[in-house]
Tab-separated table of C-alpha atoms in Angstrom:
chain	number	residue	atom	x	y	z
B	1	UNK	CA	-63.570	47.836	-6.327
B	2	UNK	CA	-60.822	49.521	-4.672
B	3	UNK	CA	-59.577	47.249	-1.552
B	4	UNK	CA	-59.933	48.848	1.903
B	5	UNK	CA	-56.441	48.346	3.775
B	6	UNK	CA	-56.993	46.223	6.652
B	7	UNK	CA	-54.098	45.702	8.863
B	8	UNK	CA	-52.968	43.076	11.396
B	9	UNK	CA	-51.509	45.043	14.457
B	10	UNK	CA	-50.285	42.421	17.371
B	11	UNK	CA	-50.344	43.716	20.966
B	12	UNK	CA	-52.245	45.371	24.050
B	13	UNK	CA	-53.117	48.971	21.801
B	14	UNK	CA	-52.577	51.532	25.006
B	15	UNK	CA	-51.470	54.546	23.016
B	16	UNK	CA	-54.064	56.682	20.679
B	17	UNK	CA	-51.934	55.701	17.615
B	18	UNK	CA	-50.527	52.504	16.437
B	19	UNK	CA	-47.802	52.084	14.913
B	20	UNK	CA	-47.606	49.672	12.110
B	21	UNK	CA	-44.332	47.289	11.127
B	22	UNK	CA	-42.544	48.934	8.814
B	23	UNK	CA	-43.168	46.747	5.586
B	24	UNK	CA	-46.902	46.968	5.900
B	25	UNK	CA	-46.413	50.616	6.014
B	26	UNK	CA	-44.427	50.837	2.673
B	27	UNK	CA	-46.813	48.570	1.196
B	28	UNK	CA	-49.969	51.210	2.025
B	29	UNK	CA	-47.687	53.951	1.000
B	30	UNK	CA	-45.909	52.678	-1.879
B	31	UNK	CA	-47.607	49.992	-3.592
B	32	UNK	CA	-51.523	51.076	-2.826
B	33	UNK	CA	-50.593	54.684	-2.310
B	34	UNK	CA	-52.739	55.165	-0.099
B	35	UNK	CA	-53.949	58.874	0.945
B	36	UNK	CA	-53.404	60.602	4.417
B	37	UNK	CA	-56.392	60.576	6.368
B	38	UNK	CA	-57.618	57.391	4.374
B	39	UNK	CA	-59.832	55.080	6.189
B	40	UNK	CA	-58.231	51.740	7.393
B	41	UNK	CA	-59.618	49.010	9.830
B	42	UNK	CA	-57.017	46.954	11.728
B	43	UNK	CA	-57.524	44.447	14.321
B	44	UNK	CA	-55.249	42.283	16.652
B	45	UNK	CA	-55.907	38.856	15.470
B	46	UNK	CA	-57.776	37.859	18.658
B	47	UNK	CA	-61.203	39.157	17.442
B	48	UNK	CA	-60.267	42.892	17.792
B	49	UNK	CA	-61.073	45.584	15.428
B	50	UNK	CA	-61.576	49.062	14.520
B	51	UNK	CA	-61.860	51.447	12.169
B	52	UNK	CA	-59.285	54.666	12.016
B	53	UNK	CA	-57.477	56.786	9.702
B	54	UNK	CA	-53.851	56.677	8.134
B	55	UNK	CA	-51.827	59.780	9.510
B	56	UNK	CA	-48.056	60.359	8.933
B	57	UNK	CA	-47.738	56.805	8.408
B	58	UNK	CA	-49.621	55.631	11.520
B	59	UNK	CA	-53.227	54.464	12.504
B	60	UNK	CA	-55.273	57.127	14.198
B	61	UNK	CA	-57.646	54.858	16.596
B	62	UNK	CA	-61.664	54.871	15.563
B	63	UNK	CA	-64.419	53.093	16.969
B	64	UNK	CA	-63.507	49.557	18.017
B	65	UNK	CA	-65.404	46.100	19.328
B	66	UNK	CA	-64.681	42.632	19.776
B	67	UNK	CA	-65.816	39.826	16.937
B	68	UNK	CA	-66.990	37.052	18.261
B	69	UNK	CA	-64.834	33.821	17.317
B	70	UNK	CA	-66.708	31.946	14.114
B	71	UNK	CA	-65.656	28.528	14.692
B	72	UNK	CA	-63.461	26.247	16.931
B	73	UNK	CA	-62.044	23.757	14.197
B	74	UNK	CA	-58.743	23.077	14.484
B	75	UNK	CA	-57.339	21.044	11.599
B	76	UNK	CA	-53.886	19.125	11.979
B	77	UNK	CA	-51.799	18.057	8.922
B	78	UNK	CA	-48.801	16.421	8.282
B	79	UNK	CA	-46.595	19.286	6.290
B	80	UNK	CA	-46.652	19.074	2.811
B	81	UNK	CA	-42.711	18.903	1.229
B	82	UNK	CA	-42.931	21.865	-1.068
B	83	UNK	CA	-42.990	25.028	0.121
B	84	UNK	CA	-45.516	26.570	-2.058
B	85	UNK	CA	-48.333	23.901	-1.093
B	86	UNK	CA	-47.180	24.848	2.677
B	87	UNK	CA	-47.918	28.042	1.882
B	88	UNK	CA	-50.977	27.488	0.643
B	89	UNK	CA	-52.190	24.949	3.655
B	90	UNK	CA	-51.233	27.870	6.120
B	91	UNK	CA	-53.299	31.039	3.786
B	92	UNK	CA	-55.984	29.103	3.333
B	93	UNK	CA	-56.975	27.934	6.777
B	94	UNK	CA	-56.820	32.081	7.861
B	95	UNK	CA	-59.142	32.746	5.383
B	96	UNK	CA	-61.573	30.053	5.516
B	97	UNK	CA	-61.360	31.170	9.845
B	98	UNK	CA	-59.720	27.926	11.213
B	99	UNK	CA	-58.732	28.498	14.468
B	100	UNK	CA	-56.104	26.335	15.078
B	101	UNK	CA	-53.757	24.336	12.418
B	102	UNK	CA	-51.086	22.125	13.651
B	103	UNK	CA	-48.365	20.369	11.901
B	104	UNK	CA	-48.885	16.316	12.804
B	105	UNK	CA	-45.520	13.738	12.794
B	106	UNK	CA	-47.212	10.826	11.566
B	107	UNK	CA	-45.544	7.483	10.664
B	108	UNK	CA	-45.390	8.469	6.743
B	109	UNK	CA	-44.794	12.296	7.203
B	110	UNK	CA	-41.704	13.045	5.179
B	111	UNK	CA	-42.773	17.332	4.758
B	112	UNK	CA	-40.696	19.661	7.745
B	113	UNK	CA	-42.982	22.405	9.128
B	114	UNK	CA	-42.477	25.830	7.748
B	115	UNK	CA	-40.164	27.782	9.762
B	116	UNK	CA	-42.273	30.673	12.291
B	117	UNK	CA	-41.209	33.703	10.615
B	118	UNK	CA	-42.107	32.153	6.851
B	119	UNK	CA	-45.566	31.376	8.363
B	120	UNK	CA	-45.852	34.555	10.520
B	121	UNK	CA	-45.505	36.462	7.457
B	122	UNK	CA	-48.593	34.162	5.304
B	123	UNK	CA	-50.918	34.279	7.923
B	124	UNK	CA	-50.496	38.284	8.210
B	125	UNK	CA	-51.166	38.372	4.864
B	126	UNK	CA	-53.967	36.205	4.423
B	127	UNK	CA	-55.929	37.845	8.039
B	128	UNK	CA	-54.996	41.288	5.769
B	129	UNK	CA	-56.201	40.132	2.608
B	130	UNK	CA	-59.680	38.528	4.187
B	131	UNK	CA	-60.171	41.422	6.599
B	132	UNK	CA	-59.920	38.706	9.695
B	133	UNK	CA	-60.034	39.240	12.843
B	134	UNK	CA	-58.952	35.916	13.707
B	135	UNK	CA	-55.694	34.646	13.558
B	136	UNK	CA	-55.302	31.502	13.138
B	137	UNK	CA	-53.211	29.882	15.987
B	138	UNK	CA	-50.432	27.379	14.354
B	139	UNK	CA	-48.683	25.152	16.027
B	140	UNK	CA	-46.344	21.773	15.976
B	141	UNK	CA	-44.968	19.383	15.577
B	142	UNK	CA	-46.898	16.858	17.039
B	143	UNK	CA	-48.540	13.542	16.884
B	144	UNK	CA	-52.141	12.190	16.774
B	145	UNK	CA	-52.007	10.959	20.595
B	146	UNK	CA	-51.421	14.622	21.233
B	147	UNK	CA	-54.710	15.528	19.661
B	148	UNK	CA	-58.059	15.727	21.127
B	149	UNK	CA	-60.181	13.192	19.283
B	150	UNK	CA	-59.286	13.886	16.140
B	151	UNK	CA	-61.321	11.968	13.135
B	152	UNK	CA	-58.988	11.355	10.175
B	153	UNK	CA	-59.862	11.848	6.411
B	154	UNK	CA	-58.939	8.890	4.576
B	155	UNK	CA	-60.137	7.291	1.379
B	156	UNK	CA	-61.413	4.117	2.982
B	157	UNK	CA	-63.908	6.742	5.148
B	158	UNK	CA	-67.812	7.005	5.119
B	159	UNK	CA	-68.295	9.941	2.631
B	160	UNK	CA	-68.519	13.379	4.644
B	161	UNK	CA	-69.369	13.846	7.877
B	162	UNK	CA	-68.107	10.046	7.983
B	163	UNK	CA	-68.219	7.949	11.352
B	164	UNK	CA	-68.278	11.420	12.923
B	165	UNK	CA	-71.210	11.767	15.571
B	166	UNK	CA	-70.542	15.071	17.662
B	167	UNK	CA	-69.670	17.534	15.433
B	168	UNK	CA	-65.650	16.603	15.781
B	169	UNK	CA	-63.688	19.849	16.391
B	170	UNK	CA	-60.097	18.479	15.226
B	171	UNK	CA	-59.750	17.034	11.866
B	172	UNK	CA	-56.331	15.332	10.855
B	173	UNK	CA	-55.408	15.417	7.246
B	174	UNK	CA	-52.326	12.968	6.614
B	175	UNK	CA	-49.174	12.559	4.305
B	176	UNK	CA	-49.173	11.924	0.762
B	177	UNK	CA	-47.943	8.292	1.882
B	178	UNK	CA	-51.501	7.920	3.671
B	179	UNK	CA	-52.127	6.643	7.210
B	180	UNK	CA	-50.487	3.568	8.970
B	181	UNK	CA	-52.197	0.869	9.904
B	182	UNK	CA	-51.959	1.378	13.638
B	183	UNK	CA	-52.523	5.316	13.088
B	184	UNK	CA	-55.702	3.921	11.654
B	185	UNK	CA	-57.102	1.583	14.355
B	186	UNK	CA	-59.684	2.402	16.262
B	187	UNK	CA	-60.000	6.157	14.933
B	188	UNK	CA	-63.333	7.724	13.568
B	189	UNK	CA	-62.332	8.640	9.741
B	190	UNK	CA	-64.085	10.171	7.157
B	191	UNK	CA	-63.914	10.270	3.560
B	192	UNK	CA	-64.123	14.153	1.521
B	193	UNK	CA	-64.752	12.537	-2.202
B	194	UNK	CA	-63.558	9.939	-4.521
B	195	UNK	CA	-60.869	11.417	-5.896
B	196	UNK	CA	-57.227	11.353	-4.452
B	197	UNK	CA	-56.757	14.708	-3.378
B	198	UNK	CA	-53.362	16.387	-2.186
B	199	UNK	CA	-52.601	17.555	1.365
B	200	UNK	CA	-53.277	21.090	0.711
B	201	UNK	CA	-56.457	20.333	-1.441
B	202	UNK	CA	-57.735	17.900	1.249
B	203	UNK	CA	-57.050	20.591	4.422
B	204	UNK	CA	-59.527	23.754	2.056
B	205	UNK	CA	-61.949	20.455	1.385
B	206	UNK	CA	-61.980	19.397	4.978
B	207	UNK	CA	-61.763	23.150	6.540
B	208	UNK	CA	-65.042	23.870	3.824
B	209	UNK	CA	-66.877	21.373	5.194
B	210	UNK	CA	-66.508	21.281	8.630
B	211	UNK	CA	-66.700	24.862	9.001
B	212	UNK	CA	-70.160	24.365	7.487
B	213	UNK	CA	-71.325	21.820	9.073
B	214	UNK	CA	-70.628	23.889	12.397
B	215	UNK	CA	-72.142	26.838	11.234
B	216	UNK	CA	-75.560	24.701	10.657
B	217	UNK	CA	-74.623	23.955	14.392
B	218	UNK	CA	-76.759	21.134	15.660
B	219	UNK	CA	-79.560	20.732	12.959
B	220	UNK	CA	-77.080	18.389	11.028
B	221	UNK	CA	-75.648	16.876	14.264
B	222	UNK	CA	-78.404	15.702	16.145
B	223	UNK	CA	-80.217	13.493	13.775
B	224	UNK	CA	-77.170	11.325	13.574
B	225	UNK	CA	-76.711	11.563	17.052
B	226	UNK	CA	-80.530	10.392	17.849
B	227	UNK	CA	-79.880	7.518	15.184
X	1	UNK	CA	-45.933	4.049	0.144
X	2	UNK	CA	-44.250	3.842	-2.959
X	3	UNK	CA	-46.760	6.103	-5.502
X	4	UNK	CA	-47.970	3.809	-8.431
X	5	UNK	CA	-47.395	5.468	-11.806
X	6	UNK	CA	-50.699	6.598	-13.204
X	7	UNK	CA	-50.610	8.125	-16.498
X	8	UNK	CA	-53.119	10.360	-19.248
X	9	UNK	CA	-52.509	9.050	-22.928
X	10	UNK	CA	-54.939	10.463	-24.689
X	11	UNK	CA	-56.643	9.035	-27.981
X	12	UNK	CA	-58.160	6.559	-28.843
X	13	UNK	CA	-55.990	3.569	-28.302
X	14	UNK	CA	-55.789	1.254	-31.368
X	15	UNK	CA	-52.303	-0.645	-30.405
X	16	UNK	CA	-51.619	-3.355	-28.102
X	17	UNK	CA	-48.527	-0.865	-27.032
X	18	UNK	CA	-49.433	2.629	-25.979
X	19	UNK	CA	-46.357	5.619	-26.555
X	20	UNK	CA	-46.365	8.222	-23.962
X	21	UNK	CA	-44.948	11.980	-24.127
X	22	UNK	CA	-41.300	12.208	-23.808
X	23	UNK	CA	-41.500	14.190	-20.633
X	24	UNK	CA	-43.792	11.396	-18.902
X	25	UNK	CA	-41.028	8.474	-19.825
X	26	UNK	CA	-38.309	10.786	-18.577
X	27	UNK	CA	-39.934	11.399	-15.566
X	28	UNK	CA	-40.576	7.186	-15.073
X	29	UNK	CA	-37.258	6.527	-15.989
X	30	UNK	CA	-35.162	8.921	-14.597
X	31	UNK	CA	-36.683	10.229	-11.445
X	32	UNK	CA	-38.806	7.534	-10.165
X	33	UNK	CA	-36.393	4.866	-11.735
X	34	UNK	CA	-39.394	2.884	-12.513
X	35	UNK	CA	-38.483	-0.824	-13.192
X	36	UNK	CA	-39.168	-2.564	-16.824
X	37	UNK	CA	-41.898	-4.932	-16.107
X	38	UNK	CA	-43.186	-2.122	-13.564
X	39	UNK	CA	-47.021	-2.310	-12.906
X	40	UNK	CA	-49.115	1.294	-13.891
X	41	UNK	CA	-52.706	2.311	-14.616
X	42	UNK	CA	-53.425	4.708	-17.535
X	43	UNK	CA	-56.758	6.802	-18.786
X	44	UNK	CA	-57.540	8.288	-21.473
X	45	UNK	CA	-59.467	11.087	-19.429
X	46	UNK	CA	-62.923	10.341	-20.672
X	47	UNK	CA	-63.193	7.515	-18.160
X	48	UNK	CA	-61.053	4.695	-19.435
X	49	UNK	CA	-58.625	3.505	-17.295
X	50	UNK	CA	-56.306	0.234	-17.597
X	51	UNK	CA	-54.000	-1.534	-16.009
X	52	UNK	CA	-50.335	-2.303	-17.751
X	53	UNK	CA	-46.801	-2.709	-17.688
X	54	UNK	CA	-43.960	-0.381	-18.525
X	55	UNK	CA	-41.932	-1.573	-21.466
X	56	UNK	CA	-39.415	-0.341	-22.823
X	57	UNK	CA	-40.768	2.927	-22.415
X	58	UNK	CA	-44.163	2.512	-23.099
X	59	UNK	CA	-46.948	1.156	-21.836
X	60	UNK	CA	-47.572	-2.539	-22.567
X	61	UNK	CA	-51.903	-2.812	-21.996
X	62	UNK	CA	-53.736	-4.997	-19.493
X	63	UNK	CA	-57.656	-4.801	-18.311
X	64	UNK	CA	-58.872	-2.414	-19.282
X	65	UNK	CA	-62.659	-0.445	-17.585
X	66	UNK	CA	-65.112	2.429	-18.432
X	67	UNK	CA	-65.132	4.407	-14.674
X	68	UNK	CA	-68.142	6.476	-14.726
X	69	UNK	CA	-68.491	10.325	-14.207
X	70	UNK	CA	-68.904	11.033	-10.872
X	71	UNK	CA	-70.315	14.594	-11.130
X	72	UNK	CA	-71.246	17.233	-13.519
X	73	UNK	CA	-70.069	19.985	-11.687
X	74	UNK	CA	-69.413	23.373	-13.580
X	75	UNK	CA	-67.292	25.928	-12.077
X	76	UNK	CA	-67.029	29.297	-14.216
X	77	UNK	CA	-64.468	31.112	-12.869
X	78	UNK	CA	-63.020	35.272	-13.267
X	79	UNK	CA	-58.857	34.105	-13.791
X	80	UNK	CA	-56.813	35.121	-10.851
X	81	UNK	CA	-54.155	37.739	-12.001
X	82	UNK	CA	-51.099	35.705	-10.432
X	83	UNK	CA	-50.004	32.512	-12.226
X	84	UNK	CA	-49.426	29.821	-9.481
X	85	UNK	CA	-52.927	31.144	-8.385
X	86	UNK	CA	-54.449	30.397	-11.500
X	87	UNK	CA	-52.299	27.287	-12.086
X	88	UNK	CA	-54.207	25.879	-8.472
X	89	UNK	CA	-57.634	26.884	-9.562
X	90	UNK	CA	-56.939	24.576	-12.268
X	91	UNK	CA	-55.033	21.803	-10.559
X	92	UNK	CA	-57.853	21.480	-7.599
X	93	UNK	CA	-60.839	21.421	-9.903
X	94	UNK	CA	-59.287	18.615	-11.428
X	95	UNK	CA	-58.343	16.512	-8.022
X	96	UNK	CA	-61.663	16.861	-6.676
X	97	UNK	CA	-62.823	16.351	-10.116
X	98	UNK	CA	-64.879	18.911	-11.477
X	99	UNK	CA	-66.278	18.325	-14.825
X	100	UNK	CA	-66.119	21.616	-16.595
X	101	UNK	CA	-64.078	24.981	-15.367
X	102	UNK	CA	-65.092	27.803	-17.759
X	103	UNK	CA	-63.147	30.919	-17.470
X	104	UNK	CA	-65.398	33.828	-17.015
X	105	UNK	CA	-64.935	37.885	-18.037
X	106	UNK	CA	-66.926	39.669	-15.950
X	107	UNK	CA	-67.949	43.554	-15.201
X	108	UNK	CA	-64.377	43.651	-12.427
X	109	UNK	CA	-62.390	40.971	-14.007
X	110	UNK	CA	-58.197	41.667	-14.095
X	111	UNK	CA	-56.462	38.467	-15.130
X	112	UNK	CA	-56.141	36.923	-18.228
X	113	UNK	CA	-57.057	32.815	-18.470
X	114	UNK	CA	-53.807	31.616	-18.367
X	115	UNK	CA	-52.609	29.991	-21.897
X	116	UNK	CA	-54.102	26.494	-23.724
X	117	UNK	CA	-50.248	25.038	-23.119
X	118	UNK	CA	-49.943	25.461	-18.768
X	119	UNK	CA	-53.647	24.903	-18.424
X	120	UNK	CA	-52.553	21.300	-20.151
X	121	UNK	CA	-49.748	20.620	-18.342
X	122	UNK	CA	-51.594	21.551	-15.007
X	123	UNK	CA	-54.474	19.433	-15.821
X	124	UNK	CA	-51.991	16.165	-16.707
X	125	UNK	CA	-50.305	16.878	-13.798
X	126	UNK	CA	-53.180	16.349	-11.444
X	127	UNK	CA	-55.031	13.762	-13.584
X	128	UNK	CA	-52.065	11.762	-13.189
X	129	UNK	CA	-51.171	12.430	-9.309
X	130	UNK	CA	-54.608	12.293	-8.260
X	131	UNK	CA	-55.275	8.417	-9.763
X	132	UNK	CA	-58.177	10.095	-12.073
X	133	UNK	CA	-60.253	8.916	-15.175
X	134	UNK	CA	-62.114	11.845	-16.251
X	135	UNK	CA	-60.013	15.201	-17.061
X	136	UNK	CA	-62.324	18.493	-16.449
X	137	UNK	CA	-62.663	20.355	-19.573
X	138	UNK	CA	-61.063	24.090	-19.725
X	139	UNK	CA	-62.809	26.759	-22.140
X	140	UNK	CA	-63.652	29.702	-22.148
X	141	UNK	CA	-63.347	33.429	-21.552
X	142	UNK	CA	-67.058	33.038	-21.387
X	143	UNK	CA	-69.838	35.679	-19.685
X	144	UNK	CA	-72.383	34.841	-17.083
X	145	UNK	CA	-75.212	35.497	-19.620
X	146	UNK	CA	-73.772	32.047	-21.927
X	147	UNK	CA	-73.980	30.121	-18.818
X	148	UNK	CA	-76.261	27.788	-17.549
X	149	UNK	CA	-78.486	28.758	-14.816
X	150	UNK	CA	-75.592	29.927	-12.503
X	151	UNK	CA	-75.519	30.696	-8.747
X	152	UNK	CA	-73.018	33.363	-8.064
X	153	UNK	CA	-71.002	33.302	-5.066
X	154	UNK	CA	-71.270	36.092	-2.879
X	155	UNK	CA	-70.841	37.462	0.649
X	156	UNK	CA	-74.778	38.897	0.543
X	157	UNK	CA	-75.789	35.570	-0.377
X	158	UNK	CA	-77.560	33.125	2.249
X	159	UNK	CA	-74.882	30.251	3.633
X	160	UNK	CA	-74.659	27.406	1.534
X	161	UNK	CA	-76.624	26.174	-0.188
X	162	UNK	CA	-78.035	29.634	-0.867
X	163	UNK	CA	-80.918	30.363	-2.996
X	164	UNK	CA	-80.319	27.175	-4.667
X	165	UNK	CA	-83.133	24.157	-4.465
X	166	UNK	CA	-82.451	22.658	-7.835
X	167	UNK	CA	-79.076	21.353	-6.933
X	168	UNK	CA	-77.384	23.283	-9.453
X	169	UNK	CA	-74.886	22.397	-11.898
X	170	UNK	CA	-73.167	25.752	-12.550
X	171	UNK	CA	-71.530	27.610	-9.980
X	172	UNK	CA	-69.637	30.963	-10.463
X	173	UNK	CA	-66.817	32.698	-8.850
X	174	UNK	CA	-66.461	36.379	-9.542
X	175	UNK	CA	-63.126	38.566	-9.412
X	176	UNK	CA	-61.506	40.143	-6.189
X	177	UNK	CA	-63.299	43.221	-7.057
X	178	UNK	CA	-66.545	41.392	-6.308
X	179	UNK	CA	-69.851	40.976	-8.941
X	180	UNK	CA	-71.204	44.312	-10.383
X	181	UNK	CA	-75.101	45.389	-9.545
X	182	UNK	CA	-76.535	44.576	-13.124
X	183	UNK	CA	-74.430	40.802	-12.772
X	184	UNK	CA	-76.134	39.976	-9.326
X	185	UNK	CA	-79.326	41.723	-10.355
X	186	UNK	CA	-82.088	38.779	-10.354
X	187	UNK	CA	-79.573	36.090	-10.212
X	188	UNK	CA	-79.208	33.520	-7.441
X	189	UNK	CA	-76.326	33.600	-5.070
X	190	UNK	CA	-74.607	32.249	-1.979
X	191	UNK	CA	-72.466	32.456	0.428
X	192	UNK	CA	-69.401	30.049	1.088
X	193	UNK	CA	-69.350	31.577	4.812
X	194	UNK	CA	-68.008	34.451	6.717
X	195	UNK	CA	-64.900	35.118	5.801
X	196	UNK	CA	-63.615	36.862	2.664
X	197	UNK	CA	-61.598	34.256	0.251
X	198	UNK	CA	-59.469	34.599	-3.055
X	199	UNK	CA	-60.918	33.507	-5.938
X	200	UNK	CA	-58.298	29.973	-5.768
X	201	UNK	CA	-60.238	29.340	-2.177
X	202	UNK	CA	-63.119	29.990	-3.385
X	203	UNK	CA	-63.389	27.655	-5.985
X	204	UNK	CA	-61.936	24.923	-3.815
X	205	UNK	CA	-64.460	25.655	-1.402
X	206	UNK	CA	-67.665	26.450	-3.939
X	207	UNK	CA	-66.427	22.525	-5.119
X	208	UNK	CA	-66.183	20.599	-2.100
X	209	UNK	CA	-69.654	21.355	-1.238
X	210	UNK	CA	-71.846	21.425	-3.717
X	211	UNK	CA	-69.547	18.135	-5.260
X	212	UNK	CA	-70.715	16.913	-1.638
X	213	UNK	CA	-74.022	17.957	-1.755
X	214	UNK	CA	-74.602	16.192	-5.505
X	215	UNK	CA	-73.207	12.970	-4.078
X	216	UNK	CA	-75.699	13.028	-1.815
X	217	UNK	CA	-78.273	13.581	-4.270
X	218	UNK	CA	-81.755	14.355	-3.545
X	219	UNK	CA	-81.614	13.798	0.091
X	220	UNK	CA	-80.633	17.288	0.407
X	221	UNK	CA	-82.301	19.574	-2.405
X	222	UNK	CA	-85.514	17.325	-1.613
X	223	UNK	CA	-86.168	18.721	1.566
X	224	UNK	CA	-85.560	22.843	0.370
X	225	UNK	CA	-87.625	22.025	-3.080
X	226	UNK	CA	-90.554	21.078	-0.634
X	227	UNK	CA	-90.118	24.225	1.752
């Protein structure tokens, strides 16, 4: 199947053409060689889109409308040390539609956050890749008292959805080194399997199913909330 | 927390004094300066796991337990054309403990499996980091027709669980070109959710819920099977 380009385009769109940075126009030119007056949709990362044509190295507007947001989960994580595993926390929560990732301090954390530009550039890619229209919003540092209710995944959790009764919008995935005891008390926490999982495994596990579980909306959240 | 060494020696484990690869002493010794005397667990990755001392660069046995297998999850997968993308497919269906990966050739796949040698490094790696007993078995290239009763993933197909009411053992993940007509053509399917994901999200995905939805058992297909 050859791969429509879809391209992220930031800002207010006033003019009848957009332009387009100038690395994600070498890449349609260059790399997928793509023809003049070929079809591309594009959107501006806050739900956005529309479809147009590629002209002198530009996007001729189309038809455009607004995608509704998919989800509200925000997941926060404590930043995984290597950069590759970074990487991967920050691609995968565009393309699984998180809406808002933020890097957590926590008494264990020993990972820096990415810098903005290294994660500017993954999350264009991944929106690109998955056709978004979403960006996902990413943030940091900060620490769990910053965070609105957040339930934690831990190993010592009731299996999914865990002690979780409302259909929690903030999940907080932790270091390698685990919670503390005091970042444990008295916070809802939920378990995603038996296994030991790393952070990046644990944040595609958690977004997975969360996002699911909000997509079935209430008819998985009310029972245990009636119980 | 300080990480407790857990190591795969494979075999069948005749002496009172297991050896261990070079590279797995080296790495005790010289990066995590493990003490002599030092306390680790060890598995054979069929489900026996003990609990020893390192000696003299090698493991002295202790207790020793049969941990059963906690799911018989098949994933059959189309290989990702970039390495580290294939080298986390592998890596995260053995933290959240898959039992089988197969690699599949399908009507669009590009990538090749990636060789017998990384696929066992991979594996060790996350046997050993993520505390497991049970290594998931790699084979393949295989086709869809020598599988199992699979479900294909795909964005036509209803949300999780799909078409499935049997609680399913096999689930496939196509290629970034997507599943051909004659593959999809009277075979069940779902979706994962909205968004489009690689085939390394995918899997992580297609895993943590339908390794969620066996632990639960019956008291989800039941309900569906009765519809």
């Amino acid at each position: 199947m050859k791969h429509q380009a879809h391209l992220f385009v930031p800002g207010d769109w006033v003019t009848d053409t957009l332009q387009v940075p100038r690395a994600s126009a070498a890449h349609l030119n260059k790399v997928l060689r793509y023809p003049d007056g070929g079809i591309v949709t594009y959107t501006d990362g806050y739900g956005r889109v529309g479809g147009g044509r590629w002209v002198d190295s530009a996007i001729e507007r189309g038809p455009e409308r607004l995608k509704p947001r998919i989800t509200d989960l925000t997941i926060a994580v404590a930043p995984p040390k290597q950069r590759d595993r970074a990487r991967f926390v920050v691609e995968k929560a565009q393309e699984l539609g998180v809406a808002k990732l933020i890097w957590l301090n926590t008494d264990h954390t020993v990972g820096q956050p990415p810098s903005d530009s290294k994660v500017d550039a993954w999350l264009t890619g991944a929106l690109e890749q998955s056709q978004g229209a979403w960006r996902t919003q990413v943030s940091g540092p900060a620490t769990l008292a910053d965070l609105d209710d957040p339930i934690l995944c831990d190993a010592t959790g009731r299996d999914f959805p865990g002690d979780d009764r409302t259909a929690t919008a903030t999940v907080a995935v932790g270091p390698e080194g685990g919670w503390s005891e005091s970042e444990l008390a008295g916070r809802p926490t939920v378990s995603l399997g038996p296994t030991t999982l790393r952070v990046e495994t644990a944040v595609v596990a958690a977004a997975a199913l969360f996002l699911h579980r909000q997509r079935q909306g209430d008819s998985i959240a009310l029972p245990e909330a009636l119980a």
